[in-house]
PDB file of C-alpha atoms and ligand atoms in Angstrom:
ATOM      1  CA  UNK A   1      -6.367 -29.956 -18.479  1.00  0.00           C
ATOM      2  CA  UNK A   2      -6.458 -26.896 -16.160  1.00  0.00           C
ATOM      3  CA  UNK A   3      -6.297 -26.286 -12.317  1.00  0.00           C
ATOM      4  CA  UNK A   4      -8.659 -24.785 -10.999  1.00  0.00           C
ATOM      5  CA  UNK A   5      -8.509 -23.216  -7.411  1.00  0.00           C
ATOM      6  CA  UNK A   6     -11.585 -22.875  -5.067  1.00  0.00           C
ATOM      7  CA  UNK A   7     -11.759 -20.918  -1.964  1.00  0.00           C
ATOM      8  CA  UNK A   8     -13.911 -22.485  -0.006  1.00  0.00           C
ATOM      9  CA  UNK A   9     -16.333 -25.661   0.306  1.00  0.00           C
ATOM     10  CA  UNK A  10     -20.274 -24.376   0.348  1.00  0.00           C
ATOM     11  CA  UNK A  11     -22.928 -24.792  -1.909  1.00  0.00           C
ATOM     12  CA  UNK A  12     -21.642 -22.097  -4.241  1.00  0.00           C
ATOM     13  CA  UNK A  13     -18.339 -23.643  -4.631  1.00  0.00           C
ATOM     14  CA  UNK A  14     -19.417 -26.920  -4.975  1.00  0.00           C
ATOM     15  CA  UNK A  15     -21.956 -26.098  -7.362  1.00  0.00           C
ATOM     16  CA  UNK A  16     -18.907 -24.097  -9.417  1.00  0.00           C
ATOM     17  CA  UNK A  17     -16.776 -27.125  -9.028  1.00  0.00           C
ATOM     18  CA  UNK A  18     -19.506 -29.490 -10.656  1.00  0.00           C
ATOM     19  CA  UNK A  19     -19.679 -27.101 -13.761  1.00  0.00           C
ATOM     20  CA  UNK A  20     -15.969 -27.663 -14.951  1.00  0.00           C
ATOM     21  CA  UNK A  21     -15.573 -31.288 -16.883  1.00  0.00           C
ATOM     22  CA  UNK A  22     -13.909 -33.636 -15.287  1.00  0.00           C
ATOM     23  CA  UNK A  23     -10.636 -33.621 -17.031  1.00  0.00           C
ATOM     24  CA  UNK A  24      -9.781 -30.462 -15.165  1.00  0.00           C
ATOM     25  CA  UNK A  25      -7.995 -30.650 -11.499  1.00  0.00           C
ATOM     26  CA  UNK A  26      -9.915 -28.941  -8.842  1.00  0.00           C
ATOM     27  CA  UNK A  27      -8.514 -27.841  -5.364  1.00  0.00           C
ATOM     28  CA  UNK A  28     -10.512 -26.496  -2.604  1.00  0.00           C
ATOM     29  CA  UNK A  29      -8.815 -24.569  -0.182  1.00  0.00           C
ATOM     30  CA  UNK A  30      -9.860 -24.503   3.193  1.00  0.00           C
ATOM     31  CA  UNK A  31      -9.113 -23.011   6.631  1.00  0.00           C
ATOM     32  CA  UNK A  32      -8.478 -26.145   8.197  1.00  0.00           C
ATOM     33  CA  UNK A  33      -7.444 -29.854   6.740  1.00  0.00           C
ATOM     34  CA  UNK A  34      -6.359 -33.043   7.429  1.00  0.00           C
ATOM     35  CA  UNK A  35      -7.588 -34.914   4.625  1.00  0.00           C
ATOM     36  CA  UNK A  36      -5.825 -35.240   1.032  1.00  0.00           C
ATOM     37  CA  UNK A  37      -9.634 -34.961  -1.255  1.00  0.00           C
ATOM     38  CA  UNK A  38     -12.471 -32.970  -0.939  1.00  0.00           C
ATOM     39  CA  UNK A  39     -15.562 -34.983  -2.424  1.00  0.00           C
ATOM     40  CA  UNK A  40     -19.268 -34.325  -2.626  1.00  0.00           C
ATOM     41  CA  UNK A  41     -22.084 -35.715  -4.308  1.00  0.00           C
ATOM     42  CA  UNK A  42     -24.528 -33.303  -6.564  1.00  0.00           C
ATOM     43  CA  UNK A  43     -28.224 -33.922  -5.933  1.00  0.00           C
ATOM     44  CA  UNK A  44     -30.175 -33.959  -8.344  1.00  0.00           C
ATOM     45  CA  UNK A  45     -28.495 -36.758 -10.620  1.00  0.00           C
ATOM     46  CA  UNK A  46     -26.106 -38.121  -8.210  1.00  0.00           C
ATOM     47  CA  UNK A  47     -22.553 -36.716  -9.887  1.00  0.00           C
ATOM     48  CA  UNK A  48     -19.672 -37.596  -7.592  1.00  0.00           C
ATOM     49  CA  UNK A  49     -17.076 -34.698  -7.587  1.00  0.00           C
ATOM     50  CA  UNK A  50     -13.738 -34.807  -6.062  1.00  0.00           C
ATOM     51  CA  UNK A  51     -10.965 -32.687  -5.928  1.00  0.00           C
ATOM     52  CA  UNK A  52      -8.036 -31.560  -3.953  1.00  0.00           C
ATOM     53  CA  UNK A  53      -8.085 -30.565  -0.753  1.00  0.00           C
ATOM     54  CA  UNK A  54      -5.609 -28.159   0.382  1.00  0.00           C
ATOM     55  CA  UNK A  55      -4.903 -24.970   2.941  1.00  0.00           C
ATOM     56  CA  UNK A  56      -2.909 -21.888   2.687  1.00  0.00           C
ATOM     57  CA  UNK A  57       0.154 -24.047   3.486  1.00  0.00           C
ATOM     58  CA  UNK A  58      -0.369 -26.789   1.536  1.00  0.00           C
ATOM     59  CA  UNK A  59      -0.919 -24.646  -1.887  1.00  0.00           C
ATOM     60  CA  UNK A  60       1.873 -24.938  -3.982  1.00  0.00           C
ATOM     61  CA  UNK A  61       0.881 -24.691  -8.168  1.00  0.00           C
ATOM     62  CA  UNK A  62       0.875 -20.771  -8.732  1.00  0.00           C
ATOM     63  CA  UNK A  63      -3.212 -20.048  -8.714  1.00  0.00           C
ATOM     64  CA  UNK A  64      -4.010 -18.967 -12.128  1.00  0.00           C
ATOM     65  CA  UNK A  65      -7.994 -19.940 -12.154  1.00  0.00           C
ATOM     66  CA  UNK A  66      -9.184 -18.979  -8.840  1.00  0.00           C
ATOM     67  CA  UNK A  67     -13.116 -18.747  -7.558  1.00  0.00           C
ATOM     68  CA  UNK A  68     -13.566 -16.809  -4.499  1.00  0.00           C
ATOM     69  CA  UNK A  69     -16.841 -19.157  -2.620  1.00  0.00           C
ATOM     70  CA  UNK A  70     -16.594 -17.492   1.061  1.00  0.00           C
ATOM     71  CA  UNK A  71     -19.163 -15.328   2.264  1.00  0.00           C
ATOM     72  CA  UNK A  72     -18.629 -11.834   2.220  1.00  0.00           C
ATOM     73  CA  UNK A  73     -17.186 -10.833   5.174  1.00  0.00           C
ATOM     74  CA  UNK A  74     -14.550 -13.863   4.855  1.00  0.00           C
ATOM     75  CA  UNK A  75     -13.175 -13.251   1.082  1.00  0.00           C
ATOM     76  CA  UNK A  76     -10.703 -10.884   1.179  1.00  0.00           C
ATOM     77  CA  UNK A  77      -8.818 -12.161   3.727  1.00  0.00           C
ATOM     78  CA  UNK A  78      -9.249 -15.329   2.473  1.00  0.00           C
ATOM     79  CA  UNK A  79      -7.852 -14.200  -0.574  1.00  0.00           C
ATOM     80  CA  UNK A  80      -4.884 -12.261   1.203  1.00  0.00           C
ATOM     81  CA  UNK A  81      -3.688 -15.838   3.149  1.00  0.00           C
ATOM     82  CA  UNK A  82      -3.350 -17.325  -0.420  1.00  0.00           C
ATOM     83  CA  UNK A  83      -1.993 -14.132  -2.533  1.00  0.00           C
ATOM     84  CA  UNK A  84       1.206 -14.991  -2.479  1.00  0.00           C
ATOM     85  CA  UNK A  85       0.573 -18.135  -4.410  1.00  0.00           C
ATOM     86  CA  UNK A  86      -1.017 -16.047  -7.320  1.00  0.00           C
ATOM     87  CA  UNK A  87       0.764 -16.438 -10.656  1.00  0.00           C
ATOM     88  CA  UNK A  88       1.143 -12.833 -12.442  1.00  0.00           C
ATOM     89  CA  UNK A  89      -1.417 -13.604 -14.397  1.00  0.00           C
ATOM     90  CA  UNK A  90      -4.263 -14.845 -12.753  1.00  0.00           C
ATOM     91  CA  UNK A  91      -7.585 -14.428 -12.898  1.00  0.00           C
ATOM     92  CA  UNK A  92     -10.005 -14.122  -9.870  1.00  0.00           C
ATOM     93  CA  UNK A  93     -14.069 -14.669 -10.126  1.00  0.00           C
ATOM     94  CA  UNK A  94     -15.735 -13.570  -6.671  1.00  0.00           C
ATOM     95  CA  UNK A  95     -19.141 -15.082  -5.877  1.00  0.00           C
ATOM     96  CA  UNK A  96     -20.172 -12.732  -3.294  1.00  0.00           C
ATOM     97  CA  UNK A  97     -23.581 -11.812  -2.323  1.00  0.00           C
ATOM     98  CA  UNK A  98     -24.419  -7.806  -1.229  1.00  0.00           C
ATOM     99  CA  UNK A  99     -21.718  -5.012  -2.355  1.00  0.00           C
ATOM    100  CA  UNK A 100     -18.248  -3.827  -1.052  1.00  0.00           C
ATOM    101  CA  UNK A 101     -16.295  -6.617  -0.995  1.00  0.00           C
ATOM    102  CA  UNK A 102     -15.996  -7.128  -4.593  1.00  0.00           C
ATOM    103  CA  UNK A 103     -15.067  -2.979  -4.934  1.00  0.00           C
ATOM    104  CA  UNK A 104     -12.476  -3.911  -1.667  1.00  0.00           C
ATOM    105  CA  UNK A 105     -10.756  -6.881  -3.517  1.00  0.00           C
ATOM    106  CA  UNK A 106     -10.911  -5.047  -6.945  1.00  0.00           C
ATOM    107  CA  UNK A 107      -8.723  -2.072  -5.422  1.00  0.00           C
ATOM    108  CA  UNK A 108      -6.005  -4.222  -3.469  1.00  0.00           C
ATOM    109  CA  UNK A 109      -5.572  -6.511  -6.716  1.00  0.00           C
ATOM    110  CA  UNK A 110      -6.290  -4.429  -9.275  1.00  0.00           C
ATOM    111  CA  UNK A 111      -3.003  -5.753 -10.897  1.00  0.00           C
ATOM    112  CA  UNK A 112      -4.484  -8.652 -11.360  1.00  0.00           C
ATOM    113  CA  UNK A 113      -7.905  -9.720 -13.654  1.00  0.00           C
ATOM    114  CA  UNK A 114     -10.989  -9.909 -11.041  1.00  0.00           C
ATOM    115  CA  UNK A 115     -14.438 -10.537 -11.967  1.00  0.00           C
ATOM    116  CA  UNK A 116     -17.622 -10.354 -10.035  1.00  0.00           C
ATOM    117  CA  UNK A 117     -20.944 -12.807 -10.391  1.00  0.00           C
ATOM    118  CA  UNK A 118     -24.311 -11.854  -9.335  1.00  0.00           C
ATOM    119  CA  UNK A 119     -26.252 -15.762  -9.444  1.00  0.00           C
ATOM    120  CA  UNK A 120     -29.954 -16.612  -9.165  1.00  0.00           C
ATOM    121  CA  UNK A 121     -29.130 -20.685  -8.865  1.00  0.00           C
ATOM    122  CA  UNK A 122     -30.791 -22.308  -6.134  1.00  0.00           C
ATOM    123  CA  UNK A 123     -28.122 -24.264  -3.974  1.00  0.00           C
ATOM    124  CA  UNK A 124     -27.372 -25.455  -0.528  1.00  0.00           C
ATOM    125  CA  UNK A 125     -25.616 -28.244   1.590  1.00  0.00           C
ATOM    126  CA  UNK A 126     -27.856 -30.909   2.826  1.00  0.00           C
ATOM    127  CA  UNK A 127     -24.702 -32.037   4.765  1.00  0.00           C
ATOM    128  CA  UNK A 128     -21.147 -31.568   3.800  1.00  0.00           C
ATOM    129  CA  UNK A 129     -20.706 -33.789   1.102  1.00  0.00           C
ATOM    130  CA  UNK A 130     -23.806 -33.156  -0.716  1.00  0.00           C
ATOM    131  CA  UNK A 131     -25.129 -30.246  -2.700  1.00  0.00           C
ATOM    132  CA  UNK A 132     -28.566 -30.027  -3.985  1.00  0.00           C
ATOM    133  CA  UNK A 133     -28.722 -27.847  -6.885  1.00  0.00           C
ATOM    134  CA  UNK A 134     -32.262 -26.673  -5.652  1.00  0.00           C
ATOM    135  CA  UNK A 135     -33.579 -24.166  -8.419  1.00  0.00           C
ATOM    136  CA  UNK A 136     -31.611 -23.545 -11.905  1.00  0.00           C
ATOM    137  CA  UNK A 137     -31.032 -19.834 -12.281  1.00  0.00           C
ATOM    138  CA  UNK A 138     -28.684 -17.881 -14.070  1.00  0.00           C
ATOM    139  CA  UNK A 139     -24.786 -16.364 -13.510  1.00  0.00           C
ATOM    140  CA  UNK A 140     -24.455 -12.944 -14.498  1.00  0.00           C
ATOM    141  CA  UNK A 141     -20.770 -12.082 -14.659  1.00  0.00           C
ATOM    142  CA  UNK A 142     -18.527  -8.830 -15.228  1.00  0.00           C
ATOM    143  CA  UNK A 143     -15.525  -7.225 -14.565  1.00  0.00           C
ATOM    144  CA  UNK A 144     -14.415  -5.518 -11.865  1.00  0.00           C
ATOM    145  CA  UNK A 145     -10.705  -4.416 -12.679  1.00  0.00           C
ATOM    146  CA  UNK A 146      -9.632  -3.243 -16.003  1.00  0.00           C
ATOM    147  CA  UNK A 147      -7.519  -6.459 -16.858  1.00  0.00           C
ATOM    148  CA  UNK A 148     -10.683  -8.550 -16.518  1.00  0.00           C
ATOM    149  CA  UNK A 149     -12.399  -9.283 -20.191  1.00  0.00           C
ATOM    150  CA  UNK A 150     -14.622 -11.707 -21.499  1.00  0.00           C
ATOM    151  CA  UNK A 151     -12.307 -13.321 -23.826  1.00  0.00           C
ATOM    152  CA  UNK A 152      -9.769 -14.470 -21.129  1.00  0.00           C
ATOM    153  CA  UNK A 153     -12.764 -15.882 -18.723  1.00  0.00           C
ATOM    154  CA  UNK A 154     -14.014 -17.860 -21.913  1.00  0.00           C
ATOM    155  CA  UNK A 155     -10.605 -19.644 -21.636  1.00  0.00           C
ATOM    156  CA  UNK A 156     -11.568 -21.462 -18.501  1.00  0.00           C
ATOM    157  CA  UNK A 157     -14.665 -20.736 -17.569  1.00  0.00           C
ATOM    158  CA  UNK A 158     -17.693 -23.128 -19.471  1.00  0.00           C
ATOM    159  CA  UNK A 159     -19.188 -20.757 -21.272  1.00  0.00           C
ATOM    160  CA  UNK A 160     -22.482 -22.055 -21.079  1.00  0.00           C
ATOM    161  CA  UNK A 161     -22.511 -21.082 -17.084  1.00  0.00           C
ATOM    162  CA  UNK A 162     -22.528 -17.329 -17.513  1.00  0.00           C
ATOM    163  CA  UNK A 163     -23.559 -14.607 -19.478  1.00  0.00           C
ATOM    164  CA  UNK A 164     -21.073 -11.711 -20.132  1.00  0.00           C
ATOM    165  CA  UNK A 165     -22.386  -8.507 -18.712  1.00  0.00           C
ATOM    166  CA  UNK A 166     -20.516  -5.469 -19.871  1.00  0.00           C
ATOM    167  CA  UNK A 167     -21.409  -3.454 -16.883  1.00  0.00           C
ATOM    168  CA  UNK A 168     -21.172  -5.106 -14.187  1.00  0.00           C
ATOM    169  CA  UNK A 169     -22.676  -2.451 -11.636  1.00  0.00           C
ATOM    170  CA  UNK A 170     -26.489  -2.134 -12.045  1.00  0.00           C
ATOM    171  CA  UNK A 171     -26.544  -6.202 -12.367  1.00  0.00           C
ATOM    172  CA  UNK A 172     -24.890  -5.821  -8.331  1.00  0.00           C
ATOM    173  CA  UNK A 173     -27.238  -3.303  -7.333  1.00  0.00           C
ATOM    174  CA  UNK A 174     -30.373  -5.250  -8.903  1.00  0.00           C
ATOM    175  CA  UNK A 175     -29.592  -8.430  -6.932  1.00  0.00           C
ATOM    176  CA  UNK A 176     -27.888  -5.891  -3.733  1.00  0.00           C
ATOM    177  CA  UNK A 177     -31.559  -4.537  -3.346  1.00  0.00           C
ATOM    178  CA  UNK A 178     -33.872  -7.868  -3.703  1.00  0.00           C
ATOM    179  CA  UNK A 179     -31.412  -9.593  -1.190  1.00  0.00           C
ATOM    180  CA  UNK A 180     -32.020  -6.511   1.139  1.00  0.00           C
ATOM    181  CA  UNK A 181     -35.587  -6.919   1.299  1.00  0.00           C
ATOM    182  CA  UNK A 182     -35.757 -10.840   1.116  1.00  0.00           C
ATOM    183  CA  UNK A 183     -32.860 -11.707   3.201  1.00  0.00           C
ATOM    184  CA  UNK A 184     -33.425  -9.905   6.609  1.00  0.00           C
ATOM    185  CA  UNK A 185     -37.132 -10.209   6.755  1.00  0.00           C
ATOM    186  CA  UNK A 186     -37.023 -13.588   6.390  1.00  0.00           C
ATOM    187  CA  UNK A 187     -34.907 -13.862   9.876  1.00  0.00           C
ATOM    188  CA  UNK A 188     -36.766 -11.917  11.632  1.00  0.00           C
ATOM    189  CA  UNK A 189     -39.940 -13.145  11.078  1.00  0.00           C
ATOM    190  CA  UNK A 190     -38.231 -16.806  10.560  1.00  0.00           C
ATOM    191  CA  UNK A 191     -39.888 -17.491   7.202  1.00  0.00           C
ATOM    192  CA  UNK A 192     -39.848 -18.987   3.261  1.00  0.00           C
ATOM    193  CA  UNK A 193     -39.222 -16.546   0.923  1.00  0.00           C
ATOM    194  CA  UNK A 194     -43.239 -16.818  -0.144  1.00  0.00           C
ATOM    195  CA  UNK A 195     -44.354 -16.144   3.027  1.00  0.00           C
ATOM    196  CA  UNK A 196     -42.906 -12.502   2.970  1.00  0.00           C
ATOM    197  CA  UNK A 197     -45.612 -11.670   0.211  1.00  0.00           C
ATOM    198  CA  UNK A 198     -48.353 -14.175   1.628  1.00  0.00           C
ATOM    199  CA  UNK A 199     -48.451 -12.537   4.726  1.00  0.00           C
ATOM    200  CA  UNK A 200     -50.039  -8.984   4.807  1.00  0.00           C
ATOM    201  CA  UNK A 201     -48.890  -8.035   8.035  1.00  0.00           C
ATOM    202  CA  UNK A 202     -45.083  -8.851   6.469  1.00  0.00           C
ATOM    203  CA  UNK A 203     -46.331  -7.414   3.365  1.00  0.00           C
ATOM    204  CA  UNK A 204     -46.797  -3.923   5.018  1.00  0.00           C
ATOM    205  CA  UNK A 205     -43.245  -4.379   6.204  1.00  0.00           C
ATOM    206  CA  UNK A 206     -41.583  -4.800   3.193  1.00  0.00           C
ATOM    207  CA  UNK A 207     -43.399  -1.577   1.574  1.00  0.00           C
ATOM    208  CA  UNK A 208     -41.779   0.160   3.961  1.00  0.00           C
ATOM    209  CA  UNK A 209     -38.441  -1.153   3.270  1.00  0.00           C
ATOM    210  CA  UNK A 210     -39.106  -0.726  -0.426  1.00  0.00           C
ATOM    211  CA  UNK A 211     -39.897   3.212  -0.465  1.00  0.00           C
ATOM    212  CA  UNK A 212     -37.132   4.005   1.180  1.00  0.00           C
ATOM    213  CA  UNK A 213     -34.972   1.480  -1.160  1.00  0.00           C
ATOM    214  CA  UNK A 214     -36.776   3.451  -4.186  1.00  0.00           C
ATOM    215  CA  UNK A 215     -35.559   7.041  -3.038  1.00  0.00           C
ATOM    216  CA  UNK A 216     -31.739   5.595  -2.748  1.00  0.00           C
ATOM    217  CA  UNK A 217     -32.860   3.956  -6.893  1.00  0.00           C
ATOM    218  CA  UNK A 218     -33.583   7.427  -7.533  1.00  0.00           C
ATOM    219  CA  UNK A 219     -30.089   8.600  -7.272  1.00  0.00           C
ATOM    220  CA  UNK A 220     -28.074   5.561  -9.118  1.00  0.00           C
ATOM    221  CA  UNK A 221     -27.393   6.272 -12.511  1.00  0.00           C
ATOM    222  CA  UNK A 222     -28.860   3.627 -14.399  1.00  0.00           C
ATOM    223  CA  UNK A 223     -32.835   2.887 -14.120  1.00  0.00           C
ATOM    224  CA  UNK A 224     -33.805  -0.539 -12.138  1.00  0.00           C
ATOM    225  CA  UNK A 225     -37.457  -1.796 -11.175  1.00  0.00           C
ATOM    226  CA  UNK A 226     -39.380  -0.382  -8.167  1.00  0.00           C
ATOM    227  CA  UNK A 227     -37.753  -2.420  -5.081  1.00  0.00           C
ATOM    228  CA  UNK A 228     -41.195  -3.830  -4.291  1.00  0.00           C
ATOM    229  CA  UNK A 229     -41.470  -5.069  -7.807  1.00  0.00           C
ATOM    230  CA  UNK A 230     -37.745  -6.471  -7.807  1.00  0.00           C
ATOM    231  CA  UNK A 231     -38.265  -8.481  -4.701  1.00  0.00           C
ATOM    232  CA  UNK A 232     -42.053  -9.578  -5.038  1.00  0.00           C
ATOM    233  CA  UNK A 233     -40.763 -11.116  -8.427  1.00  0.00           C
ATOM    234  CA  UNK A 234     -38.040 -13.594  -6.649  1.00  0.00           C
ATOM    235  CA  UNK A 235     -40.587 -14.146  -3.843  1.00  0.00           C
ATOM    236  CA  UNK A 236     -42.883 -15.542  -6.439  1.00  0.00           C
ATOM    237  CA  UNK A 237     -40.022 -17.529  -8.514  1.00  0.00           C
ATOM    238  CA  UNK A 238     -37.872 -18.639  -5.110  1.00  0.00           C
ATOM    239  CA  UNK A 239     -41.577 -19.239  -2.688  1.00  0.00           C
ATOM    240  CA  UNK A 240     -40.087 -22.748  -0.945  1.00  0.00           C
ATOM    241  CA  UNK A 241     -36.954 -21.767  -0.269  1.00  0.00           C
ATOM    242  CA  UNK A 242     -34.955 -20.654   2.736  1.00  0.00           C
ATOM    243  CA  UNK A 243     -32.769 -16.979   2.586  1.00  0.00           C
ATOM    244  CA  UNK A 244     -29.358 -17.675   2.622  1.00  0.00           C
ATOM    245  CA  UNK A 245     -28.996 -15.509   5.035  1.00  0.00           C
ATOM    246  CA  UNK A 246     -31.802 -17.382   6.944  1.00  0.00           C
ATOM    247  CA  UNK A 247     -30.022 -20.835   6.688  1.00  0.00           C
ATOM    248  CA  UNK A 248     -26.693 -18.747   8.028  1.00  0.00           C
ATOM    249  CA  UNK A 249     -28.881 -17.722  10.531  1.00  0.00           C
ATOM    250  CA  UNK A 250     -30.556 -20.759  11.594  1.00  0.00           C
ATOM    251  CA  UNK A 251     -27.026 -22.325  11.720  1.00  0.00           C
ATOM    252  CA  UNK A 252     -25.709 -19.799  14.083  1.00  0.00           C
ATOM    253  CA  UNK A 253     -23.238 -18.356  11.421  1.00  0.00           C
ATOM    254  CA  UNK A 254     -22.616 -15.238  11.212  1.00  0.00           C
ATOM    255  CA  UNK A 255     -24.548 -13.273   8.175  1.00  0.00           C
ATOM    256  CA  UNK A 256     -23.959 -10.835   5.037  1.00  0.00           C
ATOM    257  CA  UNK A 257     -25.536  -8.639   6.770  1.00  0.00           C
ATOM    258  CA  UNK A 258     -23.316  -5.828   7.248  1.00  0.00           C
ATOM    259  CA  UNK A 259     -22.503  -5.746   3.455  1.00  0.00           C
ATOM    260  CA  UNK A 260     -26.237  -5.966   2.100  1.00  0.00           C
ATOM    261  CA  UNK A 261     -28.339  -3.919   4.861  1.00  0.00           C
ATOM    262  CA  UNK A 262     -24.864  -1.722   5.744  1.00  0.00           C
ATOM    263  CA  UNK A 263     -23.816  -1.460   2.284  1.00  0.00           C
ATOM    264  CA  UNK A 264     -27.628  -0.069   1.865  1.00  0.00           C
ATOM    265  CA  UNK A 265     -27.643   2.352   5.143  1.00  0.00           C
ATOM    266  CA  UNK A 266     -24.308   3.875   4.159  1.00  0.00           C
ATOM    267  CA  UNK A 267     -25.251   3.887   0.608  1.00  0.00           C
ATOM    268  CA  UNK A 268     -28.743   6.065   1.663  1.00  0.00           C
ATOM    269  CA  UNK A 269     -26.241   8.095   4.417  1.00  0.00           C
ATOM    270  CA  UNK A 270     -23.935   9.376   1.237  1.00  0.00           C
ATOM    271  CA  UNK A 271     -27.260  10.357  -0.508  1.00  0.00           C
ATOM    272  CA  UNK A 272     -28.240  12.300   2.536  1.00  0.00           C
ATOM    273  CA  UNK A 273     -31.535  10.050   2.190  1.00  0.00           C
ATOM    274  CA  UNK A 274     -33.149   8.933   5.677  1.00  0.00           C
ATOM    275  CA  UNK A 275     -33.588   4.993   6.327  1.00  0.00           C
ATOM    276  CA  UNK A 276     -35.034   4.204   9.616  1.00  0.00           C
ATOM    277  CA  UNK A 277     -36.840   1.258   8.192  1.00  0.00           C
ATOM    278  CA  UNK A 278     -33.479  -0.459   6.702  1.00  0.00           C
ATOM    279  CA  UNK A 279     -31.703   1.186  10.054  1.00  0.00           C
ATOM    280  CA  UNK A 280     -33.935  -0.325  12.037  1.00  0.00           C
ATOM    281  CA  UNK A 281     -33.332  -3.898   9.849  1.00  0.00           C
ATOM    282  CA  UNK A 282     -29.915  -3.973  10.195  1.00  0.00           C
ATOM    283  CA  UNK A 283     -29.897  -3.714  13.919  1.00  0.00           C
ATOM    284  CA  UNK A 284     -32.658  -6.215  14.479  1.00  0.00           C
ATOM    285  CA  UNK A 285     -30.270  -8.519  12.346  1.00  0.00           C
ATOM    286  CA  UNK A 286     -27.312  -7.915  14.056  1.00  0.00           C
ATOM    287  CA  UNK A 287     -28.877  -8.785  17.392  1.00  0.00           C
ATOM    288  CA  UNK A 288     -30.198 -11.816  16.435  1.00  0.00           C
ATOM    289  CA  UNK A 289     -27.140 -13.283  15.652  1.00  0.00           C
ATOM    290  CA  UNK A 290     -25.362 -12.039  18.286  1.00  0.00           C
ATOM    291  CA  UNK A 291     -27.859 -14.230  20.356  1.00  0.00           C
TER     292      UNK A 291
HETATM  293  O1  PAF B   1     -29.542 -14.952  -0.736  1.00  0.00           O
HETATM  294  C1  PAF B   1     -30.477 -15.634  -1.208  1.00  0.00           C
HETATM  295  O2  PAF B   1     -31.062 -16.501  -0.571  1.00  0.00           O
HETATM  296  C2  PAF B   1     -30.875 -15.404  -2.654  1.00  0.00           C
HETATM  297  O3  PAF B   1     -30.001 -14.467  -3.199  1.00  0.00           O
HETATM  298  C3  PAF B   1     -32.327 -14.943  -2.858  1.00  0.00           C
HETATM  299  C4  PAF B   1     -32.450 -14.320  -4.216  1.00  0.00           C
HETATM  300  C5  PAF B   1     -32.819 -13.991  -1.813  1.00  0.00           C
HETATM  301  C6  PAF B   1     -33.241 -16.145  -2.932  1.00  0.00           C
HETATM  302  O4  PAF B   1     -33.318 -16.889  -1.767  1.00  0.00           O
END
């Protein structure tokens, strides 16, 4: 019997919690609390999970299994309200979407064994206490600090959840450039994933995007797909659903923007490449949710 700490309560971390057999304790921490459980139901096939629920204040086992579920722009300081509760030895898996908070988190707790997982599993909330596992995909999973290895993650992670990646970074960058193309255009023009390749007019937008995404491929080290190819692929596989960022979006949370269309902009600004198309993305983004 383990314990295993989750921060946060979305569809990632409830579809994390519902991979761990039962005999294990789960806690979700939270921002904010009253109640003693956290429970949800998993759609499809009905599972009933509970678990703890608890705040910064309320933790009080030192965290040795802990899953990072907050968006982006939330995790590390979610993680620094609770690191004080981290046994020496613990071990930290970050869900993130987009790039820089993992390589943040990985250089304040570097003394400690943090992994990063790049998923393609279809989930979401239909309301707080259910999660509908909406497409089965896969969970890639690396390390992102020296201390983090395979063996160690195998202790308490079920194994048949992830596959080990030994380098962690092109698997990022793969799923950091599909997300870039998918995830904005679908707020702005308020669309399925499909309808980004159904459309032509939308079609000619995302070349755009692509070729300048290609150039910045150009310069990584490893070799990935052409950007077009990359995203037209998940449009295909992922047609019915809804971005997360569109669902953010649509429920007037904020997005990942800043760390999948920034991460991109600043990326192509080291490079000295120019990016008025993904420029010109990431401002029409962060207007509309500043609306
Ligand atoms: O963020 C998302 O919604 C997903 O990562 C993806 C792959 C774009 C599919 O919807």
């Amino acid at each position: 019997m383990l314990d295993i700490h989750i921060l946060g309560t979305g569809a990632m971390a409830c579809l994390w919690a519902s991979y761990f057999p039962t005999r294990h304790n789960l806690h979700f921490i939270q921002r904010h609390s009253k109640a003693a459980s956290f429970d949800f139901e998993k759609k499809p096939g009905n599972t009933f999970i509970s678990g703890h629920s608890l705040t910064k204040d309320t933790v009080r086992a030192p965290i040795k299994h802990l899953i990072v579920a907050t968006k982006a722009f939330d995790a590390k300081a979610a993680l620094d309200n609770i690191h004080q509760h981290l046994a020496q030895d613990a071990q930290i898996l970050l869900l993130q979407n987009g790039m820089g908070s993992q390589q943040l988190i990985g250089q304040a707790y570097e003394q400690y064994a943090v992994y990063a997982c790049s998923s393609t599993e279809g989930a979401y909330k239909s309301d707080p206490h259910t999660l509908v596992h909406a497409g089965i995909g896969q969970n890639h999973i690396g390390a992102i600090t020296q201390l983090a290895k395979n063996e160690k993650l195998r202790q308490w992670l079920p194994a048949e959840h992830f596959i080990w990646q030994a380098d962690m970074e092109p698997i990022l960058w793969r799923k950091l450039i599909i997300n870039s193309v998918i995830n904005p255009l679908t707020v702005i023009y308020q669309c399925r994933n499909g309808e980004l390749i159904q459309q032509e007019k939308i079609r000619q937008h995302m070349l755009l995007i692509c070729k300048e995404l290609d150039e910045l491929l150009e310069k990584l080290p490893f070799k990935l797909d052409s950007a077009y190819s990359l995203a037209t692929g998940v449009c295909q596989l992922t047609a019915n659903n809804y971005s997360s960022m569109y669902q953010d979006w649509q429920k007037n949370r904020p997005t990942e923007i800043d760390f999948i269309s920034g991460f991109i902009v600043q990326a192509c600004q080291k490079y000295s490449i120019a990016c008025p198309q993904n420029k010109k993305l990431l401002a029409q983004v962060r207007q509309l949710q500043s609306h």
